[in-house]
Amino acid sequence: RVVEYKPILDQALERATQLAPQSATAFADLAAVLARQGLRLRAQKAMETALRLAPRDARLARLAAELGLGQP
């Protein structure tokens, strides 16, 4: 049943990034969900945005490394 909720979670996180376009956390959360779904390109773009918004945030750098989504 978890599969049924993935589109809803994606939509909610996409909306969060629209409502708070300066929120590195929203983009990082979106990247994590997308990466876990195998949507690597979309995840990479979301993580790049998160890292651009908060380049000194060590938590984001760790998450990017864990997900294999570091800066190109």
mmCIF file of C-alpha atoms in Angstrom:
data_model
loop_
_atom_site.group_PDB
_atom_site.id
_atom_site.type_symbol
_atom_site.label_atom_id
_atom_site.label_comp_id
_atom_site.label_asym_id
_atom_site.label_seq_id
_atom_site.Cartn_x
_atom_site.Cartn_y
_atom_site.Cartn_z
ATOM 1 C CA ARG A 1 0.000 0.000 0.000
ATOM 2 C CA VAL A 2 2.932 2.397 0.405
ATOM 3 C CA VAL A 3 3.175 2.667 -3.394
ATOM 4 C CA GLU A 4 -0.229 4.372 -3.474
ATOM 5 C CA TYR A 5 1.057 7.178 -1.265
ATOM 6 C CA LYS A 6 4.180 7.989 -3.263
ATOM 7 C CA PRO A 7 2.433 10.289 -5.762
ATOM 8 C CA ILE A 8 0.730 12.096 -2.903
ATOM 9 C CA LEU A 9 4.031 12.583 -1.075
ATOM 10 C CA ASP A 10 5.723 13.729 -4.276
ATOM 11 C CA GLN A 11 2.943 16.228 -4.894
ATOM 12 C CA ALA A 12 3.064 17.530 -1.340
ATOM 13 C CA LEU A 13 6.819 18.035 -1.454
ATOM 14 C CA GLU A 14 6.657 19.636 -4.903
ATOM 15 C CA ARG A 15 4.038 22.005 -3.519
ATOM 16 C CA ALA A 16 6.227 22.728 -0.498
ATOM 17 C CA THR A 17 9.058 23.791 -2.806
ATOM 18 C CA GLN A 18 6.654 26.073 -4.665
ATOM 19 C CA LEU A 19 5.341 27.647 -1.475
ATOM 20 C CA ALA A 20 8.799 28.002 0.053
ATOM 21 C CA PRO A 21 11.243 28.300 -2.857
ATOM 22 C CA GLN A 22 14.023 29.367 -0.492
ATOM 23 C CA SER A 23 13.669 26.287 1.717
ATOM 24 C CA ALA A 24 16.686 24.052 1.294
ATOM 25 C CA THR A 25 15.007 21.514 3.569
ATOM 26 C CA ALA A 26 11.969 21.211 1.300
ATOM 27 C CA PHE A 27 14.186 20.568 -1.720
ATOM 28 C CA ALA A 28 16.332 18.092 0.218
ATOM 29 C CA ASP A 29 13.256 16.190 1.396
ATOM 30 C CA LEU A 30 11.976 16.073 -2.165
ATOM 31 C CA ALA A 31 15.367 14.842 -3.394
ATOM 32 C CA ALA A 32 15.404 12.057 -0.801
ATOM 33 C CA VAL A 33 11.940 10.814 -1.756
ATOM 34 C CA LEU A 34 12.662 10.976 -5.468
ATOM 35 C CA ALA A 35 16.001 9.198 -5.087
ATOM 36 C CA ARG A 36 14.398 6.394 -3.121
ATOM 37 C CA GLN A 37 11.861 6.020 -5.934
ATOM 38 C CA GLY A 38 14.643 5.739 -8.491
ATOM 39 C CA LEU A 39 13.933 9.121 -10.064
ATOM 40 C CA ARG A 40 17.608 10.079 -10.112
ATOM 41 C CA LEU A 41 17.534 13.042 -12.484
ATOM 42 C CA ARG A 42 14.708 14.788 -10.640
ATOM 43 C CA ALA A 43 16.360 13.955 -7.325
ATOM 44 C CA GLN A 44 19.683 15.372 -8.514
ATOM 45 C CA LYS A 45 18.059 18.634 -9.571
ATOM 46 C CA ALA A 46 16.232 18.994 -6.253
ATOM 47 C CA MET A 47 19.427 18.278 -4.296
ATOM 48 C CA GLU A 48 21.413 20.754 -6.383
ATOM 49 C CA THR A 49 18.831 23.397 -5.513
ATOM 50 C CA ALA A 50 18.999 22.493 -1.818
ATOM 51 C CA LEU A 51 22.799 22.701 -1.823
ATOM 52 C CA ARG A 52 22.712 26.005 -3.716
ATOM 53 C CA LEU A 53 20.307 27.455 -1.133
ATOM 54 C CA ALA A 54 22.325 26.216 1.847
ATOM 55 C CA PRO A 55 25.880 25.536 0.668
ATOM 56 C CA ARG A 56 27.290 25.369 4.211
ATOM 57 C CA ASP A 57 24.688 22.977 5.618
ATOM 58 C CA ALA A 58 26.624 19.845 6.565
ATOM 59 C CA ARG A 59 23.406 17.842 6.950
ATOM 60 C CA LEU A 60 22.514 18.440 3.314
ATOM 61 C CA ALA A 61 26.003 17.487 2.190
ATOM 62 C CA ARG A 62 25.758 14.230 4.166
ATOM 63 C CA LEU A 63 22.330 13.464 2.743
ATOM 64 C CA ALA A 64 23.545 14.154 -0.791
ATOM 65 C CA ALA A 65 26.471 11.800 -0.250
ATOM 66 C CA GLU A 66 24.260 9.085 1.253
ATOM 67 C CA LEU A 67 21.926 9.292 -1.732
ATOM 68 C CA GLY A 68 24.752 9.544 -4.240
ATOM 69 C CA LEU A 69 23.529 12.990 -5.260
ATOM 70 C CA GLY A 70 26.545 15.200 -4.741
ATOM 71 C CA GLN A 71 27.364 18.172 -6.904
ATOM 72 C CA PRO A 72 28.330 17.170 -10.489
#
